[in-house]
Short mmCIF file of C-alpha atoms in Angstrom, two decimals:
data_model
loop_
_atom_site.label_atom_id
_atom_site.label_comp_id
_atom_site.label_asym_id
_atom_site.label_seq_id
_atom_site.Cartn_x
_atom_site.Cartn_y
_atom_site.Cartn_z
CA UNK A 1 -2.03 21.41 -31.54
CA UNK A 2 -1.54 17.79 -32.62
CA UNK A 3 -1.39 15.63 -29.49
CA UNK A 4 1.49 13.97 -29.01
CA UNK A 5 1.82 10.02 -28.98
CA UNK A 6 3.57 8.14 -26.05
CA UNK A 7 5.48 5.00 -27.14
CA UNK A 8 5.77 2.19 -24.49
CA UNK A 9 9.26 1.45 -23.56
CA UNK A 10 8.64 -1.72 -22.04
CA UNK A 11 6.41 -4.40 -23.52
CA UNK A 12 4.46 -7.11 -20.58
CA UNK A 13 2.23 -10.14 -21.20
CA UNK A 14 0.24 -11.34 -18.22
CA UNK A 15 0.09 -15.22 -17.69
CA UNK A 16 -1.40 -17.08 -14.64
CA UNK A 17 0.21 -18.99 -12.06
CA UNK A 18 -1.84 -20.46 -8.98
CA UNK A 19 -3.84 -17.72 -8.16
CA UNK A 20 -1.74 -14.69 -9.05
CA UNK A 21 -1.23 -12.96 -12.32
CA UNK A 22 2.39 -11.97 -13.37
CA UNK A 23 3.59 -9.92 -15.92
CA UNK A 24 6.73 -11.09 -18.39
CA UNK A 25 8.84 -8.77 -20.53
CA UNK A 26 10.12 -9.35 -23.58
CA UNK A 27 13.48 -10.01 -21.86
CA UNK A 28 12.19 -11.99 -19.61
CA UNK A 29 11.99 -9.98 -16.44
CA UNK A 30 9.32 -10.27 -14.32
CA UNK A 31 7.14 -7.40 -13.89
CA UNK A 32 4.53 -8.44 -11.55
CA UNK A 33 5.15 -6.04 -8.63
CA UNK A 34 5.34 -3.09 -10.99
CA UNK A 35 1.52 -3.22 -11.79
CA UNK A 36 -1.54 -3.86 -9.79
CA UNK A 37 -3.61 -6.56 -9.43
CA UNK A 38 -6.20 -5.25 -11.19
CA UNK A 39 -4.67 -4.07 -13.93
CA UNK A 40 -2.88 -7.12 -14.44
CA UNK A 41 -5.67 -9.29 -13.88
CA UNK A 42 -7.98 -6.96 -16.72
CA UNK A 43 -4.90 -8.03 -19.38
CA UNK A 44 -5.28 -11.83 -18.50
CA UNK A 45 -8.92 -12.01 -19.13
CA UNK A 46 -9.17 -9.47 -22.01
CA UNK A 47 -5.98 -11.10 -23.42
CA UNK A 48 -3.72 -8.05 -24.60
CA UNK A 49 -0.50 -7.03 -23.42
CA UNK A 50 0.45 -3.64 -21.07
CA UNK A 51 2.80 -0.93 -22.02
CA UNK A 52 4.80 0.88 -19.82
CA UNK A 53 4.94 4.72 -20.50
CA UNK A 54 5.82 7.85 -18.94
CA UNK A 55 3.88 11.12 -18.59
CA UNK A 56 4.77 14.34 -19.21
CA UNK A 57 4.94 15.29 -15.80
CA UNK A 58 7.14 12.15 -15.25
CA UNK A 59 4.48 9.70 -13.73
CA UNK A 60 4.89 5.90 -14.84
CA UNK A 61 1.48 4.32 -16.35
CA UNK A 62 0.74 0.72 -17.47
CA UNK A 63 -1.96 0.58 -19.89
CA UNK A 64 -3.53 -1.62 -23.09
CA UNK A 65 -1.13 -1.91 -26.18
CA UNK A 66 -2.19 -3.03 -28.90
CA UNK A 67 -0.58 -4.39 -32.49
CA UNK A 68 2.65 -5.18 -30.97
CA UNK A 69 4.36 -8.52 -31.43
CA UNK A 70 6.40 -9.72 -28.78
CA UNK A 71 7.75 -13.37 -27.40
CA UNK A 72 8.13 -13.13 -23.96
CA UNK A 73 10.55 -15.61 -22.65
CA UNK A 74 11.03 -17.24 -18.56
CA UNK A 75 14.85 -16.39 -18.73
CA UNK A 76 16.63 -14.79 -15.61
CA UNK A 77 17.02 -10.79 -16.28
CA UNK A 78 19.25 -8.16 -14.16
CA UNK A 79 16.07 -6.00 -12.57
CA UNK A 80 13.72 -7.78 -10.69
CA UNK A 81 14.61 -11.44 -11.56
CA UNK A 82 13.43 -14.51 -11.38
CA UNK A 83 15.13 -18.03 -11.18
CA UNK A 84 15.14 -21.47 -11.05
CA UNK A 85 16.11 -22.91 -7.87
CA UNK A 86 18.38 -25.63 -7.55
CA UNK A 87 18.37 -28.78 -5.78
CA UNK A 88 22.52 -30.20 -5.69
CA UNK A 89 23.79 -28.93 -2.57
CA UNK A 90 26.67 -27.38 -3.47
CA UNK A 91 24.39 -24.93 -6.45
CA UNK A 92 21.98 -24.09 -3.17
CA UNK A 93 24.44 -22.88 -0.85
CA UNK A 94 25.71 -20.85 -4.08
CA UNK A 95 22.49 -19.70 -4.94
CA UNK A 96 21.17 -18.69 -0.80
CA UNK A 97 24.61 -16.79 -0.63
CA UNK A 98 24.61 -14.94 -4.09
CA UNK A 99 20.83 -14.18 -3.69
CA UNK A 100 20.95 -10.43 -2.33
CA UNK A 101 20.89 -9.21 -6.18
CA UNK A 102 17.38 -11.06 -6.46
CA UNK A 103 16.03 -8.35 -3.60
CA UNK A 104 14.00 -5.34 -5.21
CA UNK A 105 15.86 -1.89 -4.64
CA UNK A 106 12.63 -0.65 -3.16
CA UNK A 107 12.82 -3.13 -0.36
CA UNK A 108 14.27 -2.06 2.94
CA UNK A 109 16.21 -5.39 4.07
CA UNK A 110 19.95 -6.06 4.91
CA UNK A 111 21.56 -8.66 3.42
CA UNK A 112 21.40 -11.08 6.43
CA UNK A 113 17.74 -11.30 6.93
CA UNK A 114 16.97 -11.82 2.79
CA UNK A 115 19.49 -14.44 2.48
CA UNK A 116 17.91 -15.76 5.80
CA UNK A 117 14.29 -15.41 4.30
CA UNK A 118 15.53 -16.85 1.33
CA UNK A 119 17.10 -20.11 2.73
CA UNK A 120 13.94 -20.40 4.28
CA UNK A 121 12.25 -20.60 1.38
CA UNK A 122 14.57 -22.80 -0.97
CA UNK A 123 14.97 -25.32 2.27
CA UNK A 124 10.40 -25.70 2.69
CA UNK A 125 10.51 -23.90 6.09
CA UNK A 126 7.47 -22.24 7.33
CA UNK A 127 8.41 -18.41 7.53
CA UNK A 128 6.32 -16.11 9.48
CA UNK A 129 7.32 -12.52 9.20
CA UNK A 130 6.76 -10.36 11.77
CA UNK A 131 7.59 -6.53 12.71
CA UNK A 132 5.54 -3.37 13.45
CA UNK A 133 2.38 -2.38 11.20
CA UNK A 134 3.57 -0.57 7.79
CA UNK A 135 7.18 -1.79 7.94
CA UNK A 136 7.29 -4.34 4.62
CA UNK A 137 6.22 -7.37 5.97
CA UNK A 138 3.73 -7.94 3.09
CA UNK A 139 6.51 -6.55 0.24
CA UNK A 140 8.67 -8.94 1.29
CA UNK A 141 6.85 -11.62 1.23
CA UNK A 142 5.67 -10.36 -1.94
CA UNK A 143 9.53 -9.92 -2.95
CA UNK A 144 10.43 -13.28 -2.51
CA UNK A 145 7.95 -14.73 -4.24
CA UNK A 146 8.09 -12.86 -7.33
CA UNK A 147 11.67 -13.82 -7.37
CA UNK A 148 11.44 -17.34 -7.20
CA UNK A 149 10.31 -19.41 -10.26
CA UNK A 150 7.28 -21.07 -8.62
CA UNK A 151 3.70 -21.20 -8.49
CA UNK A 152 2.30 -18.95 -5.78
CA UNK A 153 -0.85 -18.43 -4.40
CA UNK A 154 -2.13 -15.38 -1.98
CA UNK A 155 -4.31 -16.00 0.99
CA UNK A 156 -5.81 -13.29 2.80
CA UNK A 157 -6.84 -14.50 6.41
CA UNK A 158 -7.39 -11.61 8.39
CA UNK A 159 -10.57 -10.94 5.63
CA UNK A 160 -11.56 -13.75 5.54
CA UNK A 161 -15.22 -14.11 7.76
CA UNK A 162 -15.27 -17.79 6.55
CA UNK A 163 -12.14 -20.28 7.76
CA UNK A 164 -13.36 -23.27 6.77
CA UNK A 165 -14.80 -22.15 3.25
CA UNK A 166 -11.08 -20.34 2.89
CA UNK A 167 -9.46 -23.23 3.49
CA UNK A 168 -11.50 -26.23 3.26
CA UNK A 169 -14.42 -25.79 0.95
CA UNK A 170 -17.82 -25.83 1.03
CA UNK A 171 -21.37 -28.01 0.57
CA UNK A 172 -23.26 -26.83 -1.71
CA UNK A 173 -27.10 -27.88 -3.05
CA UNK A 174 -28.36 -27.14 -6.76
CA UNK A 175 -31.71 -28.31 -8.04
CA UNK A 176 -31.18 -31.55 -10.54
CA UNK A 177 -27.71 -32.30 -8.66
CA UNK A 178 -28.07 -32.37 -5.02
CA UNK A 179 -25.76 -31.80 -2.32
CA UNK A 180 -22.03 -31.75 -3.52
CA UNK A 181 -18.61 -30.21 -2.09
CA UNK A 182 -16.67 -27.91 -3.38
CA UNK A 183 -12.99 -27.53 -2.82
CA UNK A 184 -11.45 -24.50 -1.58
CA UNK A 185 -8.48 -23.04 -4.15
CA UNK A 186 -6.16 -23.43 -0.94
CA UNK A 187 -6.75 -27.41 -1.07
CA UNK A 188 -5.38 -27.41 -4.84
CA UNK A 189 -2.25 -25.16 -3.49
CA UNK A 190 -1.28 -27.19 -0.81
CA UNK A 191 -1.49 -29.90 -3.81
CA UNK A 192 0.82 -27.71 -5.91
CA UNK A 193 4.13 -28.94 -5.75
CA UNK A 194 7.01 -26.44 -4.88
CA UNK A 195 4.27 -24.20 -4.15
CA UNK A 196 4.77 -20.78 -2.46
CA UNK A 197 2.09 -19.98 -0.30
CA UNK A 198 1.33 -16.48 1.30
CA UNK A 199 -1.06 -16.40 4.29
CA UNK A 200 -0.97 -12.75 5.13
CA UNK A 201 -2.75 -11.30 8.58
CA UNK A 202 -2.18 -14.48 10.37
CA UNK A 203 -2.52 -12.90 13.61
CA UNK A 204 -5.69 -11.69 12.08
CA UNK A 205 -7.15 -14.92 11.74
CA UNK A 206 -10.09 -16.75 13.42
CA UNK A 207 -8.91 -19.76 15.58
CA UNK A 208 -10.54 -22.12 13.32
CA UNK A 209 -7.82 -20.94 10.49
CA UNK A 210 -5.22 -21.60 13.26
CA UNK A 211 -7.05 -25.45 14.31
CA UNK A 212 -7.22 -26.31 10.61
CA UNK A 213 -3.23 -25.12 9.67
CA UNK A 214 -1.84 -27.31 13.10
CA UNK A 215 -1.54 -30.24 10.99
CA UNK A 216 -0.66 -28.50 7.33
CA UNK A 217 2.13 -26.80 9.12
CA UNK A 218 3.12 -29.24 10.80
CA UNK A 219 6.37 -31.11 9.54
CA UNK A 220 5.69 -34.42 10.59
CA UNK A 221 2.42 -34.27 9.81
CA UNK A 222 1.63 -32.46 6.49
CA UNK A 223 -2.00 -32.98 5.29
CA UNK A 224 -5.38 -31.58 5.34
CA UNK A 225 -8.69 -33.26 6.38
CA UNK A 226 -11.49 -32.72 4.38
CA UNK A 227 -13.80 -32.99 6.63
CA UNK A 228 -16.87 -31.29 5.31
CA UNK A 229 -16.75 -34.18 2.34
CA UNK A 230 -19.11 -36.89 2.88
CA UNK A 231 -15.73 -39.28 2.29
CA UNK A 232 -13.62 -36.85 4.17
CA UNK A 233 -10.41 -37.45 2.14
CA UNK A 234 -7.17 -36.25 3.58
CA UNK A 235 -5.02 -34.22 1.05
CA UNK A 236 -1.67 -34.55 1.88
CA UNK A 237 0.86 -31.27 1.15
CA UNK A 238 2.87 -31.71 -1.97
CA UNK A 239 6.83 -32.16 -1.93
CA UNK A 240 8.69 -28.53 -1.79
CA UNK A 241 5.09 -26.66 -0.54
CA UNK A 242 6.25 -23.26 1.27
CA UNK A 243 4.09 -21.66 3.60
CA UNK A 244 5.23 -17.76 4.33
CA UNK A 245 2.66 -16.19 6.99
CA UNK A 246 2.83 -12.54 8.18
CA UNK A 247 1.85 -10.94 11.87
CA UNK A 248 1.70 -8.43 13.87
CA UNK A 249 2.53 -9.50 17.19
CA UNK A 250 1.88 -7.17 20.49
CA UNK A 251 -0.72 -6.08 22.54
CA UNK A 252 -0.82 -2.07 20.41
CA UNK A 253 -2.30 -4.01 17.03
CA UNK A 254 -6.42 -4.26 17.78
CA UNK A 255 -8.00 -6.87 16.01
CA UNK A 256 -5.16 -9.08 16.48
CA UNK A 257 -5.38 -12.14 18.41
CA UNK A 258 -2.60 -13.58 20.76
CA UNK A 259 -1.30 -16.43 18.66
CA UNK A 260 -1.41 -19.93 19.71
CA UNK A 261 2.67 -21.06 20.98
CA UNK A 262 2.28 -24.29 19.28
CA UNK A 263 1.29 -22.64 15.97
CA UNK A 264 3.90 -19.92 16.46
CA UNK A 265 6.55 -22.89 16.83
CA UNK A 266 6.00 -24.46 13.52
CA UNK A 267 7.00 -21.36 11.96
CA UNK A 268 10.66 -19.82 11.10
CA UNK A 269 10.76 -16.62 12.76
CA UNK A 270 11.94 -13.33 10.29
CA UNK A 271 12.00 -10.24 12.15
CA UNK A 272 11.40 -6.86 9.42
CA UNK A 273 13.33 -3.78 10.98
CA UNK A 274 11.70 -0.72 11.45
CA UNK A 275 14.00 1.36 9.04
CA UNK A 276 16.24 4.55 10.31
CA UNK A 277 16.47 7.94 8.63
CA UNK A 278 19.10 7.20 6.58
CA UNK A 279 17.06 4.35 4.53
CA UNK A 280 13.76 5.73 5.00
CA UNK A 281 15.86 8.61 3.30
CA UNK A 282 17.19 6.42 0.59
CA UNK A 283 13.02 4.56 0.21
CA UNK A 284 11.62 7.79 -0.27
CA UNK A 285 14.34 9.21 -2.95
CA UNK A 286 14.21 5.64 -4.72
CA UNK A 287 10.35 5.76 -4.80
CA UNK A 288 10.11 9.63 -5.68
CA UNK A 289 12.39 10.77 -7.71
CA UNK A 290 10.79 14.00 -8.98
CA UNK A 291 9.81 15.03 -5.30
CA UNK A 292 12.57 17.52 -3.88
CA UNK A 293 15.53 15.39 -1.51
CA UNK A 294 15.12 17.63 1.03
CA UNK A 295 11.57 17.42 1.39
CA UNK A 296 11.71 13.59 0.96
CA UNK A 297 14.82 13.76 3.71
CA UNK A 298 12.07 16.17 6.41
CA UNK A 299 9.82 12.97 6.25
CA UNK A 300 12.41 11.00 7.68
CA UNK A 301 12.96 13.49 10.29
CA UNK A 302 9.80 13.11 11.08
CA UNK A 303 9.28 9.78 10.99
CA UNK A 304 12.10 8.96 12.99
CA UNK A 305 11.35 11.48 15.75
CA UNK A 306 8.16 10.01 16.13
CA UNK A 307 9.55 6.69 16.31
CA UNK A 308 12.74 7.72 18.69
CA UNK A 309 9.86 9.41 21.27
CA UNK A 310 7.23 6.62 21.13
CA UNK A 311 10.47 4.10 22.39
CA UNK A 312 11.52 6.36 25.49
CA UNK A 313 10.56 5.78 29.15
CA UNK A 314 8.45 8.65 29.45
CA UNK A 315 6.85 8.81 25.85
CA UNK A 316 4.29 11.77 24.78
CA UNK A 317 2.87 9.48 22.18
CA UNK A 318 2.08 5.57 21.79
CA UNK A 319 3.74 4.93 18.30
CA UNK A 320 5.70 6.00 15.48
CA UNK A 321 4.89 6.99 12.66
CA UNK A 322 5.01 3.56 10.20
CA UNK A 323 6.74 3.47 7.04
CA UNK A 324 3.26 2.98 5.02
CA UNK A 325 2.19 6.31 6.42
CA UNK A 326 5.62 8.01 4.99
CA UNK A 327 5.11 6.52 1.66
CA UNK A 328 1.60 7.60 1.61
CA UNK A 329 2.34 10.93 2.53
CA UNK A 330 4.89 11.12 -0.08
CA UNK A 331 2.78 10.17 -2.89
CA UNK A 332 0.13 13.35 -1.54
CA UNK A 333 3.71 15.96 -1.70
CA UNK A 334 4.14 14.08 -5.37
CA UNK A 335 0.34 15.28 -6.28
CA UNK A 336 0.76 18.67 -5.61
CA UNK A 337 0.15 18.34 -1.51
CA UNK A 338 2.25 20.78 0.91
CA UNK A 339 3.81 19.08 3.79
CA UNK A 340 0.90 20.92 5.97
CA UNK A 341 -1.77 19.69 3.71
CA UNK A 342 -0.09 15.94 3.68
CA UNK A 343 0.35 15.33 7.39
CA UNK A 344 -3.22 17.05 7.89
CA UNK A 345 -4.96 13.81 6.13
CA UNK A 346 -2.38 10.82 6.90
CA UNK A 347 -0.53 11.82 9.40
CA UNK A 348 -2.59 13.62 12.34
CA UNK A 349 -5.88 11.07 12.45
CA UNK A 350 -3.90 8.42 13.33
CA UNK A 351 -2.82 10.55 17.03
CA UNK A 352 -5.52 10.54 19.62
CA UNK A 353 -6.81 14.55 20.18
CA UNK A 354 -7.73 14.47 23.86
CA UNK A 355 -6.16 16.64 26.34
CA UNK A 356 -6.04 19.64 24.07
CA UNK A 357 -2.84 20.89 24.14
CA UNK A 358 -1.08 17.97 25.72
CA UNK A 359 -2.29 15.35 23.47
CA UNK A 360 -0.63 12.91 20.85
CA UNK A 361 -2.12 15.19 17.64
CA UNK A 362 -0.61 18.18 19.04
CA UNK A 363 2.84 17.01 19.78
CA UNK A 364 3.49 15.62 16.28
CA UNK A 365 1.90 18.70 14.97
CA UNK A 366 4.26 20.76 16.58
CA UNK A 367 6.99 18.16 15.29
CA UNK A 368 5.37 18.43 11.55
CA UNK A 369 5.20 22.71 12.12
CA UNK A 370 8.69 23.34 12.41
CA UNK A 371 9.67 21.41 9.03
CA UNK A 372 6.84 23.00 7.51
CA UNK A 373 8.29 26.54 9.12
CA UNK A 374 11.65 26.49 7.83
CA UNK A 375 12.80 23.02 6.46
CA UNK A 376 14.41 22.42 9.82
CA UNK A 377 13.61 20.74 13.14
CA UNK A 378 16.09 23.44 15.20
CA UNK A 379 15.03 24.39 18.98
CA UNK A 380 12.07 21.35 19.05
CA UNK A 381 14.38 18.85 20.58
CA UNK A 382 17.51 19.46 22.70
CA UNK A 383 20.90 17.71 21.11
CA UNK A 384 20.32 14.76 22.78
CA UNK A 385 17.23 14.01 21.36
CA UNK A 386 18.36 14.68 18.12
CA UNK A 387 21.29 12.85 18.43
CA UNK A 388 19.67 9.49 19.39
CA UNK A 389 17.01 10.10 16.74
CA UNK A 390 19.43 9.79 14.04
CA UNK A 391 21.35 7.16 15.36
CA UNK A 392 18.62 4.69 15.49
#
């Protein structure tokens, strides 16, 4: 049997901006959060373009194409566009409050709160986004920036085990040269102007990420000390420089620390929502289209039961399940996984076992068992429960 030969139906070139690589149509649009890092990153150094295709089985792929000439253009596009903010007033205001249609489909976020985030943005406020573990805090971050024409650059601080190196630089000593510094990437961001700049895990960070941002965050302020150069220059932050931080902020997130209040204070607060059934619904369908609905739609049951018994006075387990853990489980049903089979790896380890039969694991089992039964969640939870459930 001759094999059969996929075509590409969508054509991407991979340029560089700050420290992240994004992708460019031939239209145009910008690809960026369609393909991973990695893959992306593989096309900028080998210098060939992606394809797009689409397996049999209805999977999409991104992979090396080669022979195919193509101009990709920086012009707005209808998908996942981006633009060219203003500066007049008048075009701002117009451009904050026509902005929704900038907002991927696969992001969770009412109107409100994006044209809030984006305001933010266009106006050079700090914006810290906050909201429970899983719920899009990153993505929208992410969101915003692919749809603004700027240079961006992506810091990671809850990895980091080195503040100052992150965000400073280091001294270095080579044979035949000495002692010299070396400036951290973040210095030539902050330097960048217009820059958007995404510090993600915040509330991860050490305290020395926290001492060294007071004065970068800081509006009246604005500059960085170099203070592990011998002249210890102070860089100040370029005209238009965003800074968008995300946190988890409560006492259930380990590893976090309890941020500082004048560091919280020179941020813009945005709040994510933790989504109901009806979009987690409408996430899941959007994201997994060849999955059956009303498999897709038991998810959200679940989810949302979870979430409904982990807010009530007398609560049998400590959380809900998180958004990320939905999605997750959704991609196992996609590869082949039952229900049973899904929950059994993403689902149950995250519920503590103790206390046998009256412990977290076995409560959301028995939630997870009766959609795995018969498709339905009838005689687990009285009408009440159900009731409030679905109208969270």
């Amino acid at each position: 049997m001759a094999r059969t030969t996929l075509t590409p139906d969508c054509i991407v070139r991979v340029e560089k901006s700050g420290n992240r690589f994004n992708a460019w149509d031939t239209d145009g649009n910008k690809r960026t959060s369609e393909i991973t890092t990695t893959t992306r990153k593989k096309a900028f150094e080998g210098d060939y373009l992606l394809g797009r295709f689409t397996g049999r089985t209805g999977k999409v792929f991104w992979r090396r194409v080669e022979d195919v000439e193509t101009t990709p253009t920086t012009n707005t596009a209808p998908d996942t566009p981006s633009v060219e903010v203003p500066t007049d007033h008048a075009e701002v205001l117009g451009f904050i409050h026509n902005s929704y249609s900038l907002k991927p489909q696969g992001l969770m976020m009412t109107e409100l709160k994006w044209k809030y985030l984006v305001r933010s943005a266009v106006r050079g406020k700090n914006i810290m986004m906050t909201g429970p573990a899983g719920c899009g805090k990153t993505m929208a971050a992410k969101a915003l920036v692919n749809s603004l024409d700027r240079p961006d650059y992506y810091f990671n601080l809850g990895a980091t085990q080195d503040p100052r190196g992150t965000l400073i630089g280091n001294t270095h000593f080579e044979d035949g040269k000495g002692t010299y510094f070396s400036e951290s990437l973040f210095v030539k961001a902050i330097q960048t102007p217009n820059a958007v700049i995404l510090l993600d895990e915040l509330s991860r960070a050490h305290p020395d990420a926290w001492n060294i941002l007071m004065t970068v965050l800081d509006y009246g302020q604005r500059y960085l000390r170099l203070d592990e150069q011998d002249t210890q220059a102070t860089i100040k932050v370029a005209d238009g420089v965003t800074f968008i931080a995300t946190a988890n902020i409560g006492n259930e997130y380990t590893s976090t620390r309890v941020m500082d209040k004048a560091l919280m204070d020179r941020f813009t607060i945005v709040e994510m929502d933790v989504l109901n059934e009806s979009e987690e619904t409408e996430l899941l369908n959007y994201m997994f289209p060849h999955v059956d609905s009303v498999l897709l739609g038991n998810v959200a049951k679940i989810a949302t039961l979870t979430r409904s018994e982990a807010n009530t006075d007398t609560a049998r387990i400590t959380s809900g399940i998180s958004t990320r853990t939905t999605v997750e489980l959704c991609g196992l049903l996609y590869d082949g996984f039952s229900l049973e089979e899904a929950s059994e790896v993403s689902i149950y380890p995250q519920y503590d076992a103790t206390g046998g039969v009256d412990s977290e694991r076995t409560f959301v089992k028995q939630i997870v068992q009766k959609f795995c039964d018969d498709g339905s969640s009838d005689d687990l939870f009285n009408e009440d429960e159900m009731a409030e459930a679905t109208n969270l």
